[in-house]
Amino acid sequence: MTGEFTDVAELIRRFDAYDYLLDVGTATALYLALELGRPLLLEGEPGVGKTTAAKALALSLDAPLIRLQCYEGLSANEALYDWNYQRQLLAIKLSEARGDALDEADLFTEEFLQERPILRCVRHRGPAAPVLLVDEIDRADDEFEALLLEFLGESAVTVPELGTFTAMRPPVVVLTSNRSRDLHDALRRRCLYHWIDYPEPERAVAIVRRMVPSANLALIEHATAFVGQIRGADLDKAPGVAETIDWVSALVTLGVADLVRDDVVVSLGALAKTPDDRAILRGELMKGPP
């Protein structure tokens, strides 16, 4: 994957063209993952831009994005490959109608193979290697991580009935985690690692200005300062950058020009995600400007 970006600065500029304002640390991690051909594990609190970074990377590379959304109970059949059982059954019935006999091997061929996201990446034959986003890997079961090890280490998937498929162009792999559970060392060793923190106040303002251009600067500065302040409160779910953008968008929609208390309280549903958090935020907001 060498040669996609000349340096970290170019990567930052290319992301900027797609409205993603990279910090130097994240940009360096992405650049090294590309240059070294290694998967990248991005961890951080929800809403700091991990998933969006992978999407912006695909756009910047002009490459297809293939997303695997993880969840509890995710299996190999859903992530790697599966067999088209309906077509297999139809083939059996047609064979019986003709008086022929099908061997088991006849039912497990390319004709009946169904590509899931990971095998689709390995078998991709387009001009650019795809970007595979393995989103929220921490939500999948521990056992699922073991299924990824061959792919992460060798850009390969083994289908017992057909053999091993190895990517002509290794895909760019970005895994994200909110750290809802610890990941196995074997998976971490196969990846480069980067923690995305909440942005510093100045960059938070720049991000929100880019994403909500109709908001005035005073509103954005006060809103981002307030969000930064309340992250230290005892919240169930601390708001991230995504929630800040949603909140400022809601305030603009309501015609709010600044954090005037009576106007703002009704918009807290864009920022708080539980009743307890809403009560805490309402109390903090009533104290006055940050």
PDB file of C-alpha atoms in Angstrom:
ATOM      1  CA  MET A   1       0.000   0.000   0.000  1.00  0.00           C
ATOM      2  CA  THR A   2       2.994   2.324  -0.223  1.00  0.00           C
ATOM      3  CA  GLY A   3       2.730   5.474  -2.288  1.00  0.00           C
ATOM      4  CA  GLU A   4      -0.898   6.357  -1.506  1.00  0.00           C
ATOM      5  CA  PHE A   5       0.221   9.432   0.464  1.00  0.00           C
ATOM      6  CA  THR A   6       3.629  11.081   0.229  1.00  0.00           C
ATOM      7  CA  ASP A   7       3.645  11.976   3.928  1.00  0.00           C
ATOM      8  CA  VAL A   8       1.463  12.603   6.972  1.00  0.00           C
ATOM      9  CA  ALA A   9       0.784  16.189   5.920  1.00  0.00           C
ATOM     10  CA  GLU A  10      -0.706  15.057   2.610  1.00  0.00           C
ATOM     11  CA  LEU A  11      -2.934  12.568   4.414  1.00  0.00           C
ATOM     12  CA  ILE A  12      -4.207  15.378   6.637  1.00  0.00           C
ATOM     13  CA  ARG A  13      -4.905  17.557   3.585  1.00  0.00           C
ATOM     14  CA  ARG A  14      -6.760  14.785   1.783  1.00  0.00           C
ATOM     15  CA  PHE A  15      -8.921  14.077   4.827  1.00  0.00           C
ATOM     16  CA  ASP A  16      -9.636  17.793   5.140  1.00  0.00           C
ATOM     17  CA  ALA A  17     -11.120  17.701   1.631  1.00  0.00           C
ATOM     18  CA  TYR A  18     -13.716  15.284   2.997  1.00  0.00           C
ATOM     19  CA  ASP A  19     -14.444  17.397   6.096  1.00  0.00           C
ATOM     20  CA  TYR A  20     -12.481  15.242   8.526  1.00  0.00           C
ATOM     21  CA  LEU A  21     -10.042  17.339  10.554  1.00  0.00           C
ATOM     22  CA  LEU A  22      -7.318  14.908  11.571  1.00  0.00           C
ATOM     23  CA  ASP A  23      -5.005  15.420  14.495  1.00  0.00           C
ATOM     24  CA  VAL A  24      -1.344  14.601  13.880  1.00  0.00           C
ATOM     25  CA  GLY A  25      -1.401  11.498  16.087  1.00  0.00           C
ATOM     26  CA  THR A  26      -4.288   9.837  14.259  1.00  0.00           C
ATOM     27  CA  ALA A  27      -2.903  10.891  10.888  1.00  0.00           C
ATOM     28  CA  THR A  28       0.466   9.335  11.730  1.00  0.00           C
ATOM     29  CA  ALA A  29      -1.169   6.070  12.820  1.00  0.00           C
ATOM     30  CA  LEU A  30      -3.144   5.869   9.571  1.00  0.00           C
ATOM     31  CA  TYR A  31      -0.084   6.715   7.482  1.00  0.00           C
ATOM     32  CA  LEU A  32       2.033   4.045   9.149  1.00  0.00           C
ATOM     33  CA  ALA A  33      -0.717   1.440   8.775  1.00  0.00           C
ATOM     34  CA  LEU A  34      -0.773   2.133   5.036  1.00  0.00           C
ATOM     35  CA  GLU A  35       2.984   2.237   4.583  1.00  0.00           C
ATOM     36  CA  LEU A  36       3.650  -0.876   6.663  1.00  0.00           C
ATOM     37  CA  GLY A  37       0.639  -2.799   5.380  1.00  0.00           C
ATOM     38  CA  ARG A  38      -0.640  -3.484   8.890  1.00  0.00           C
ATOM     39  CA  PRO A  39      -4.189  -3.478  10.299  1.00  0.00           C
ATOM     40  CA  LEU A  40      -4.930  -0.511  12.551  1.00  0.00           C
ATOM     41  CA  LEU A  41      -6.871  -0.793  15.797  1.00  0.00           C
ATOM     42  CA  LEU A  42      -8.513   2.509  16.740  1.00  0.00           C
ATOM     43  CA  GLU A  43      -9.821   2.743  20.285  1.00  0.00           C
ATOM     44  CA  GLY A  44     -11.548   5.617  22.025  1.00  0.00           C
ATOM     45  CA  GLU A  45     -14.755   6.723  23.639  1.00  0.00           C
ATOM     46  CA  PRO A  46     -17.923   6.580  21.517  1.00  0.00           C
ATOM     47  CA  GLY A  47     -18.379   9.587  19.260  1.00  0.00           C
ATOM     48  CA  VAL A  48     -14.733  10.610  18.806  1.00  0.00           C
ATOM     49  CA  GLY A  49     -14.636   9.780  15.086  1.00  0.00           C
ATOM     50  CA  LYS A  50     -13.196   6.264  14.825  1.00  0.00           C
ATOM     51  CA  THR A  51     -15.728   4.974  12.296  1.00  0.00           C
ATOM     52  CA  THR A  52     -15.707   8.252  10.378  1.00  0.00           C
ATOM     53  CA  ALA A  53     -11.922   8.058  10.085  1.00  0.00           C
ATOM     54  CA  ALA A  54     -12.202   4.732   8.242  1.00  0.00           C
ATOM     55  CA  LYS A  55     -14.870   6.155   5.945  1.00  0.00           C
ATOM     56  CA  ALA A  56     -12.745   9.228   5.189  1.00  0.00           C
ATOM     57  CA  LEU A  57      -9.758   6.970   4.519  1.00  0.00           C
ATOM     58  CA  ALA A  58     -11.709   5.039   1.882  1.00  0.00           C
ATOM     59  CA  LEU A  59     -12.780   8.301   0.242  1.00  0.00           C
ATOM     60  CA  SER A  60      -9.231   9.657   0.307  1.00  0.00           C
ATOM     61  CA  LEU A  61      -7.903   6.483  -1.317  1.00  0.00           C
ATOM     62  CA  ASP A  62     -10.796   6.356  -3.804  1.00  0.00           C
ATOM     63  CA  ALA A  63     -11.277   2.790  -2.585  1.00  0.00           C
ATOM     64  CA  PRO A  64     -14.419   0.794  -1.830  1.00  0.00           C
ATOM     65  CA  LEU A  65     -15.427   0.654   1.832  1.00  0.00           C
ATOM     66  CA  ILE A  66     -16.570  -2.739   3.094  1.00  0.00           C
ATOM     67  CA  ARG A  67     -18.043  -2.573   6.592  1.00  0.00           C
ATOM     68  CA  LEU A  68     -18.447  -5.401   9.060  1.00  0.00           C
ATOM     69  CA  GLN A  69     -20.582  -4.237  11.977  1.00  0.00           C
ATOM     70  CA  CYS A  70     -19.846  -6.419  14.982  1.00  0.00           C
ATOM     71  CA  TYR A  71     -22.401  -7.572  17.521  1.00  0.00           C
ATOM     72  CA  GLU A  72     -22.814 -10.281  20.118  1.00  0.00           C
ATOM     73  CA  GLY A  73     -23.183 -13.675  18.458  1.00  0.00           C
ATOM     74  CA  LEU A  74     -21.517 -12.667  15.166  1.00  0.00           C
ATOM     75  CA  SER A  75     -20.408 -15.871  13.450  1.00  0.00           C
ATOM     76  CA  ALA A  76     -18.046 -16.960  10.684  1.00  0.00           C
ATOM     77  CA  ASN A  77     -21.037 -17.510   8.377  1.00  0.00           C
ATOM     78  CA  GLU A  78     -21.900 -13.825   8.687  1.00  0.00           C
ATOM     79  CA  ALA A  79     -18.380 -12.392   8.633  1.00  0.00           C
ATOM     80  CA  LEU A  80     -16.244 -14.697   6.464  1.00  0.00           C
ATOM     81  CA  TYR A  81     -18.337 -16.814   4.088  1.00  0.00           C
ATOM     82  CA  ASP A  82     -21.419 -18.979   3.865  1.00  0.00           C
ATOM     83  CA  TRP A  83     -23.001 -21.493   1.497  1.00  0.00           C
ATOM     84  CA  ASN A  84     -26.109 -20.845  -0.543  1.00  0.00           C
ATOM     85  CA  TYR A  85     -28.258 -23.570   0.956  1.00  0.00           C
ATOM     86  CA  GLN A  86     -31.282 -22.794  -1.197  1.00  0.00           C
ATOM     87  CA  ARG A  87     -29.267 -23.251  -4.390  1.00  0.00           C
ATOM     88  CA  GLN A  88     -27.727 -26.417  -2.993  1.00  0.00           C
ATOM     89  CA  LEU A  89     -31.176 -27.814  -2.231  1.00  0.00           C
ATOM     90  CA  LEU A  90     -32.392 -26.884  -5.707  1.00  0.00           C
ATOM     91  CA  ALA A  91     -29.358 -28.601  -7.249  1.00  0.00           C
ATOM     92  CA  ILE A  92     -30.139 -31.757  -5.276  1.00  0.00           C
ATOM     93  CA  LYS A  93     -33.768 -31.768  -6.429  1.00  0.00           C
ATOM     94  CA  LEU A  94     -32.802 -31.184 -10.083  1.00  0.00           C
ATOM     95  CA  SER A  95     -30.249 -33.958  -9.869  1.00  0.00           C
ATOM     96  CA  GLU A  96     -32.816 -36.357  -8.412  1.00  0.00           C
ATOM     97  CA  ALA A  97     -35.299 -35.435 -11.132  1.00  0.00           C
ATOM     98  CA  ARG A  98     -32.701 -36.321 -13.762  1.00  0.00           C
ATOM     99  CA  GLY A  99     -31.850 -39.533 -11.995  1.00  0.00           C
ATOM    100  CA  ASP A 100     -28.313 -38.389 -11.265  1.00  0.00           C
ATOM    101  CA  ALA A 101     -26.449 -38.624  -7.980  1.00  0.00           C
ATOM    102  CA  LEU A 102     -24.644 -35.623  -6.508  1.00  0.00           C
ATOM    103  CA  ASP A 103     -21.575 -36.141  -4.367  1.00  0.00           C
ATOM    104  CA  GLU A 104     -21.153 -33.941  -1.314  1.00  0.00           C
ATOM    105  CA  ALA A 105     -18.160 -32.322  -3.010  1.00  0.00           C
ATOM    106  CA  ASP A 106     -20.428 -31.209  -5.848  1.00  0.00           C
ATOM    107  CA  LEU A 107     -22.389 -29.050  -3.412  1.00  0.00           C
ATOM    108  CA  PHE A 108     -19.413 -27.182  -1.999  1.00  0.00           C
ATOM    109  CA  THR A 109     -17.988 -25.430  -5.031  1.00  0.00           C
ATOM    110  CA  GLU A 110     -17.545 -21.818  -6.131  1.00  0.00           C
ATOM    111  CA  GLU A 111     -21.040 -21.924  -7.585  1.00  0.00           C
ATOM    112  CA  PHE A 112     -22.578 -22.145  -4.115  1.00  0.00           C
ATOM    113  CA  LEU A 113     -20.109 -19.987  -2.180  1.00  0.00           C
ATOM    114  CA  GLN A 114     -21.467 -16.757  -0.680  1.00  0.00           C
ATOM    115  CA  GLU A 115     -18.947 -14.060   0.112  1.00  0.00           C
ATOM    116  CA  ARG A 116     -19.340 -12.210   3.382  1.00  0.00           C
ATOM    117  CA  PRO A 117     -17.403  -8.979   4.106  1.00  0.00           C
ATOM    118  CA  ILE A 118     -14.011 -10.497   4.909  1.00  0.00           C
ATOM    119  CA  LEU A 119     -13.899 -12.993   2.039  1.00  0.00           C
ATOM    120  CA  ARG A 120     -15.236 -10.239  -0.253  1.00  0.00           C
ATOM    121  CA  CYS A 121     -12.178  -8.157   0.674  1.00  0.00           C
ATOM    122  CA  VAL A 122      -9.789 -11.021   0.031  1.00  0.00           C
ATOM    123  CA  ARG A 123     -11.310 -11.802  -3.381  1.00  0.00           C
ATOM    124  CA  HIS A 124     -11.681  -8.161  -4.456  1.00  0.00           C
ATOM    125  CA  ARG A 125     -10.254  -7.567  -7.931  1.00  0.00           C
ATOM    126  CA  GLY A 126     -10.843  -3.841  -8.449  1.00  0.00           C
ATOM    127  CA  PRO A 127      -8.153  -1.251  -9.255  1.00  0.00           C
ATOM    128  CA  ALA A 128      -7.774  -0.234  -5.596  1.00  0.00           C
ATOM    129  CA  ALA A 129      -7.560  -2.416  -2.521  1.00  0.00           C
ATOM    130  CA  PRO A 130     -10.710  -2.087  -0.410  1.00  0.00           C
ATOM    131  CA  VAL A 131     -10.845  -0.572   3.063  1.00  0.00           C
ATOM    132  CA  LEU A 132     -12.355  -3.054   5.512  1.00  0.00           C
ATOM    133  CA  LEU A 133     -13.943  -1.465   8.566  1.00  0.00           C
ATOM    134  CA  VAL A 134     -14.406  -3.975  11.399  1.00  0.00           C
ATOM    135  CA  ASP A 135     -16.580  -1.733  13.516  1.00  0.00           C
ATOM    136  CA  GLU A 136     -16.924  -2.143  17.285  1.00  0.00           C
ATOM    137  CA  ILE A 137     -14.943  -5.376  17.511  1.00  0.00           C
ATOM    138  CA  ASP A 138     -15.400  -5.245  21.296  1.00  0.00           C
ATOM    139  CA  ARG A 139     -19.130  -5.953  20.850  1.00  0.00           C
ATOM    140  CA  ALA A 140     -18.436  -9.354  19.266  1.00  0.00           C
ATOM    141  CA  ASP A 141     -17.766 -12.475  21.333  1.00  0.00           C
ATOM    142  CA  ASP A 142     -14.243 -13.470  22.341  1.00  0.00           C
ATOM    143  CA  GLU A 143     -14.402 -16.450  19.983  1.00  0.00           C
ATOM    144  CA  PHE A 144     -14.939 -14.182  16.987  1.00  0.00           C
ATOM    145  CA  GLU A 145     -11.504 -12.634  17.433  1.00  0.00           C
ATOM    146  CA  ALA A 146      -9.908 -16.028  16.768  1.00  0.00           C
ATOM    147  CA  LEU A 147     -11.689 -16.154  13.409  1.00  0.00           C
ATOM    148  CA  LEU A 148      -9.919 -12.945  12.380  1.00  0.00           C
ATOM    149  CA  LEU A 149      -6.351 -13.987  13.154  1.00  0.00           C
ATOM    150  CA  GLU A 150      -5.561 -15.693   9.831  1.00  0.00           C
ATOM    151  CA  PHE A 151      -7.017 -12.783   7.898  1.00  0.00           C
ATOM    152  CA  LEU A 152      -5.263 -10.103   9.949  1.00  0.00           C
ATOM    153  CA  GLY A 153      -1.919 -11.868   9.770  1.00  0.00           C
ATOM    154  CA  GLU A 154      -1.935 -13.123   6.189  1.00  0.00           C
ATOM    155  CA  SER A 155      -4.781 -11.356   4.328  1.00  0.00           C
ATOM    156  CA  ALA A 156      -6.162 -14.835   3.730  1.00  0.00           C
ATOM    157  CA  VAL A 157      -9.307 -16.859   4.414  1.00  0.00           C
ATOM    158  CA  THR A 158      -9.405 -20.648   4.404  1.00  0.00           C
ATOM    159  CA  VAL A 159     -12.549 -22.377   3.182  1.00  0.00           C
ATOM    160  CA  PRO A 160     -12.014 -26.056   4.091  1.00  0.00           C
ATOM    161  CA  GLU A 161     -13.881 -27.323   1.046  1.00  0.00           C
ATOM    162  CA  LEU A 162     -12.066 -25.045  -1.438  1.00  0.00           C
ATOM    163  CA  GLY A 163      -8.699 -24.171   0.085  1.00  0.00           C
ATOM    164  CA  THR A 164      -7.122 -20.881   1.082  1.00  0.00           C
ATOM    165  CA  PHE A 165      -7.889 -17.599  -0.674  1.00  0.00           C
ATOM    166  CA  THR A 166      -5.171 -14.944  -0.392  1.00  0.00           C
ATOM    167  CA  ALA A 167      -5.687 -11.315  -1.373  1.00  0.00           C
ATOM    168  CA  MET A 168      -3.891 -10.093  -4.510  1.00  0.00           C
ATOM    169  CA  ARG A 169      -3.816  -6.647  -2.899  1.00  0.00           C
ATOM    170  CA  PRO A 170      -3.995  -6.804   0.899  1.00  0.00           C
ATOM    171  CA  PRO A 171      -6.987  -4.754   2.036  1.00  0.00           C
ATOM    172  CA  VAL A 172      -6.590  -1.773   4.310  1.00  0.00           C
ATOM    173  CA  VAL A 173      -8.044  -2.926   7.627  1.00  0.00           C
ATOM    174  CA  VAL A 174      -9.315  -0.590  10.347  1.00  0.00           C
ATOM    175  CA  LEU A 175     -10.772  -2.073  13.512  1.00  0.00           C
ATOM    176  CA  THR A 176     -12.584   0.102  16.038  1.00  0.00           C
ATOM    177  CA  SER A 177     -13.299  -0.518  19.696  1.00  0.00           C
ATOM    178  CA  ASN A 178     -15.054   1.421  22.448  1.00  0.00           C
ATOM    179  CA  ARG A 179     -13.272  -0.741  25.060  1.00  0.00           C
ATOM    180  CA  SER A 180     -16.481  -2.268  26.392  1.00  0.00           C
ATOM    181  CA  ARG A 181     -14.298  -5.350  26.971  1.00  0.00           C
ATOM    182  CA  ASP A 182     -10.612  -6.181  26.676  1.00  0.00           C
ATOM    183  CA  LEU A 183      -9.423  -7.603  23.367  1.00  0.00           C
ATOM    184  CA  HIS A 184      -7.126 -10.611  23.196  1.00  0.00           C
ATOM    185  CA  ASP A 185      -3.365 -10.060  22.986  1.00  0.00           C
ATOM    186  CA  ALA A 186      -3.190 -12.178  19.808  1.00  0.00           C
ATOM    187  CA  LEU A 187      -5.426  -9.706  17.988  1.00  0.00           C
ATOM    188  CA  ARG A 188      -3.627  -6.654  19.364  1.00  0.00           C
ATOM    189  CA  ARG A 189      -0.238  -8.027  18.298  1.00  0.00           C
ATOM    190  CA  ARG A 190      -1.374  -8.209  14.687  1.00  0.00           C
ATOM    191  CA  CYS A 191      -2.391  -4.539  14.623  1.00  0.00           C
ATOM    192  CA  LEU A 192      -0.880  -1.134  14.947  1.00  0.00           C
ATOM    193  CA  TYR A 193      -2.674   0.746  17.713  1.00  0.00           C
ATOM    194  CA  HIS A 194      -3.929   4.263  18.286  1.00  0.00           C
ATOM    195  CA  TRP A 195      -6.157   5.804  20.948  1.00  0.00           C
ATOM    196  CA  ILE A 196      -8.352   8.679  19.717  1.00  0.00           C
ATOM    197  CA  ASP A 197      -9.032  11.075  22.555  1.00  0.00           C
ATOM    198  CA  TYR A 198     -11.584  13.847  22.747  1.00  0.00           C
ATOM    199  CA  PRO A 199     -10.289  16.815  20.731  1.00  0.00           C
ATOM    200  CA  GLU A 200      -8.687  19.799  22.386  1.00  0.00           C
ATOM    201  CA  PRO A 201     -11.032  22.837  22.671  1.00  0.00           C
ATOM    202  CA  GLU A 202      -9.607  24.656  19.641  1.00  0.00           C
ATOM    203  CA  ARG A 203      -9.880  21.609  17.392  1.00  0.00           C
ATOM    204  CA  ALA A 204     -13.351  20.809  18.734  1.00  0.00           C
ATOM    205  CA  VAL A 205     -14.478  24.289  17.674  1.00  0.00           C
ATOM    206  CA  ALA A 206     -12.910  23.817  14.225  1.00  0.00           C
ATOM    207  CA  ILE A 207     -14.642  20.452  13.761  1.00  0.00           C
ATOM    208  CA  VAL A 208     -18.073  21.761  14.727  1.00  0.00           C
ATOM    209  CA  ARG A 209     -17.630  24.883  12.561  1.00  0.00           C
ATOM    210  CA  ARG A 210     -16.839  22.629   9.603  1.00  0.00           C
ATOM    211  CA  MET A 211     -19.815  20.343  10.189  1.00  0.00           C
ATOM    212  CA  VAL A 212     -22.363  23.037  11.172  1.00  0.00           C
ATOM    213  CA  PRO A 213     -21.371  26.064   9.101  1.00  0.00           C
ATOM    214  CA  SER A 214     -24.679  27.823   9.773  1.00  0.00           C
ATOM    215  CA  ALA A 215     -23.883  28.138  13.502  1.00  0.00           C
ATOM    216  CA  ASN A 216     -22.286  31.335  14.756  1.00  0.00           C
ATOM    217  CA  LEU A 217     -18.880  31.171  16.387  1.00  0.00           C
ATOM    218  CA  ALA A 218     -20.072  32.213  19.858  1.00  0.00           C
ATOM    219  CA  LEU A 219     -22.620  29.381  19.946  1.00  0.00           C
ATOM    220  CA  ILE A 220     -20.022  26.839  18.824  1.00  0.00           C
ATOM    221  CA  GLU A 221     -17.413  28.023  21.339  1.00  0.00           C
ATOM    222  CA  HIS A 222     -19.852  27.988  24.257  1.00  0.00           C
ATOM    223  CA  ALA A 223     -21.385  24.647  23.252  1.00  0.00           C
ATOM    224  CA  THR A 224     -18.039  22.871  22.856  1.00  0.00           C
ATOM    225  CA  ALA A 225     -16.778  24.377  26.120  1.00  0.00           C
ATOM    226  CA  PHE A 226     -19.908  23.166  27.904  1.00  0.00           C
ATOM    227  CA  VAL A 227     -19.543  19.653  26.491  1.00  0.00           C
ATOM    228  CA  GLY A 228     -15.888  19.559  27.518  1.00  0.00           C
ATOM    229  CA  GLN A 229     -16.856  20.699  30.993  1.00  0.00           C
ATOM    230  CA  ILE A 230     -19.626  18.179  31.591  1.00  0.00           C
ATOM    231  CA  ARG A 231     -17.527  15.207  30.476  1.00  0.00           C
ATOM    232  CA  GLY A 232     -16.063  15.392  33.980  1.00  0.00           C
ATOM    233  CA  ALA A 233     -19.526  14.879  35.515  1.00  0.00           C
ATOM    234  CA  ASP A 234     -20.809  11.467  36.585  1.00  0.00           C
ATOM    235  CA  LEU A 235     -22.576  10.669  33.319  1.00  0.00           C
ATOM    236  CA  ASP A 236     -23.722   7.275  32.041  1.00  0.00           C
ATOM    237  CA  LYS A 237     -22.596   8.175  28.521  1.00  0.00           C
ATOM    238  CA  ALA A 238     -20.275  11.144  28.110  1.00  0.00           C
ATOM    239  CA  PRO A 239     -21.077  13.046  24.887  1.00  0.00           C
ATOM    240  CA  GLY A 240     -18.528  12.846  22.094  1.00  0.00           C
ATOM    241  CA  VAL A 241     -17.854  14.995  19.078  1.00  0.00           C
ATOM    242  CA  ALA A 242     -20.755  13.422  17.188  1.00  0.00           C
ATOM    243  CA  GLU A 243     -23.192  14.394  19.939  1.00  0.00           C
ATOM    244  CA  THR A 244     -21.756  17.910  20.071  1.00  0.00           C
ATOM    245  CA  ILE A 245     -22.370  18.297  16.343  1.00  0.00           C
ATOM    246  CA  ASP A 246     -25.924  16.980  16.752  1.00  0.00           C
ATOM    247  CA  TRP A 247     -26.563  19.386  19.617  1.00  0.00           C
ATOM    248  CA  VAL A 248     -25.268  22.472  17.811  1.00  0.00           C
ATOM    249  CA  SER A 249     -27.300  21.441  14.743  1.00  0.00           C
ATOM    250  CA  ALA A 250     -30.392  21.177  16.945  1.00  0.00           C
ATOM    251  CA  LEU A 251     -29.735  24.594  18.490  1.00  0.00           C
ATOM    252  CA  VAL A 252     -29.377  26.174  15.047  1.00  0.00           C
ATOM    253  CA  THR A 253     -32.599  24.499  13.924  1.00  0.00           C
ATOM    254  CA  LEU A 254     -34.361  25.967  16.974  1.00  0.00           C
ATOM    255  CA  GLY A 255     -32.982  29.416  16.168  1.00  0.00           C
ATOM    256  CA  VAL A 256     -30.773  29.564  19.265  1.00  0.00           C
ATOM    257  CA  ALA A 257     -27.893  32.003  18.828  1.00  0.00           C
ATOM    258  CA  ASP A 258     -26.199  31.314  22.162  1.00  0.00           C
ATOM    259  CA  LEU A 259     -26.629  29.192  25.287  1.00  0.00           C
ATOM    260  CA  VAL A 260     -29.650  31.052  26.647  1.00  0.00           C
ATOM    261  CA  ARG A 261     -30.986  28.737  29.348  1.00  0.00           C
ATOM    262  CA  ASP A 262     -34.724  28.656  28.502  1.00  0.00           C
ATOM    263  CA  ASP A 263     -34.072  28.058  24.819  1.00  0.00           C
ATOM    264  CA  VAL A 264     -31.457  25.385  25.266  1.00  0.00           C
ATOM    265  CA  VAL A 265     -32.914  22.934  27.788  1.00  0.00           C
ATOM    266  CA  VAL A 266     -35.417  21.547  25.282  1.00  0.00           C
ATOM    267  CA  SER A 267     -32.547  20.556  22.953  1.00  0.00           C
ATOM    268  CA  LEU A 268     -30.707  18.320  25.422  1.00  0.00           C
ATOM    269  CA  GLY A 269     -32.074  15.160  23.812  1.00  0.00           C
ATOM    270  CA  ALA A 270     -29.405  15.621  21.140  1.00  0.00           C
ATOM    271  CA  LEU A 271     -26.664  15.529  23.787  1.00  0.00           C
ATOM    272  CA  ALA A 272     -27.870  13.295  26.630  1.00  0.00           C
ATOM    273  CA  LYS A 273     -28.757   9.666  25.973  1.00  0.00           C
ATOM    274  CA  THR A 274     -30.301   8.690  29.330  1.00  0.00           C
ATOM    275  CA  PRO A 275     -32.819  10.406  31.699  1.00  0.00           C
ATOM    276  CA  ASP A 276     -30.190  10.671  34.450  1.00  0.00           C
ATOM    277  CA  ASP A 277     -27.704  12.309  32.105  1.00  0.00           C
ATOM    278  CA  ARG A 278     -30.349  14.759  30.920  1.00  0.00           C
ATOM    279  CA  ALA A 279     -31.028  15.795  34.518  1.00  0.00           C
ATOM    280  CA  ILE A 280     -27.310  16.302  35.189  1.00  0.00           C
ATOM    281  CA  LEU A 281     -26.812  18.319  32.015  1.00  0.00           C
ATOM    282  CA  ARG A 282     -29.865  20.442  32.750  1.00  0.00           C
ATOM    283  CA  GLY A 283     -28.452  21.254  36.185  1.00  0.00           C
ATOM    284  CA  GLU A 284     -25.036  22.149  34.768  1.00  0.00           C
ATOM    285  CA  LEU A 285     -26.618  24.261  32.048  1.00  0.00           C
ATOM    286  CA  MET A 286     -28.668  26.248  34.550  1.00  0.00           C
ATOM    287  CA  LYS A 287     -25.522  27.293  36.391  1.00  0.00           C
ATOM    288  CA  GLY A 288     -24.641  29.636  33.559  1.00  0.00           C
ATOM    289  CA  PRO A 289     -22.162  29.829  30.670  1.00  0.00           C
ATOM    290  CA  PRO A 290     -19.056  27.657  30.941  1.00  0.00           C
TER     291      PRO A 290
END
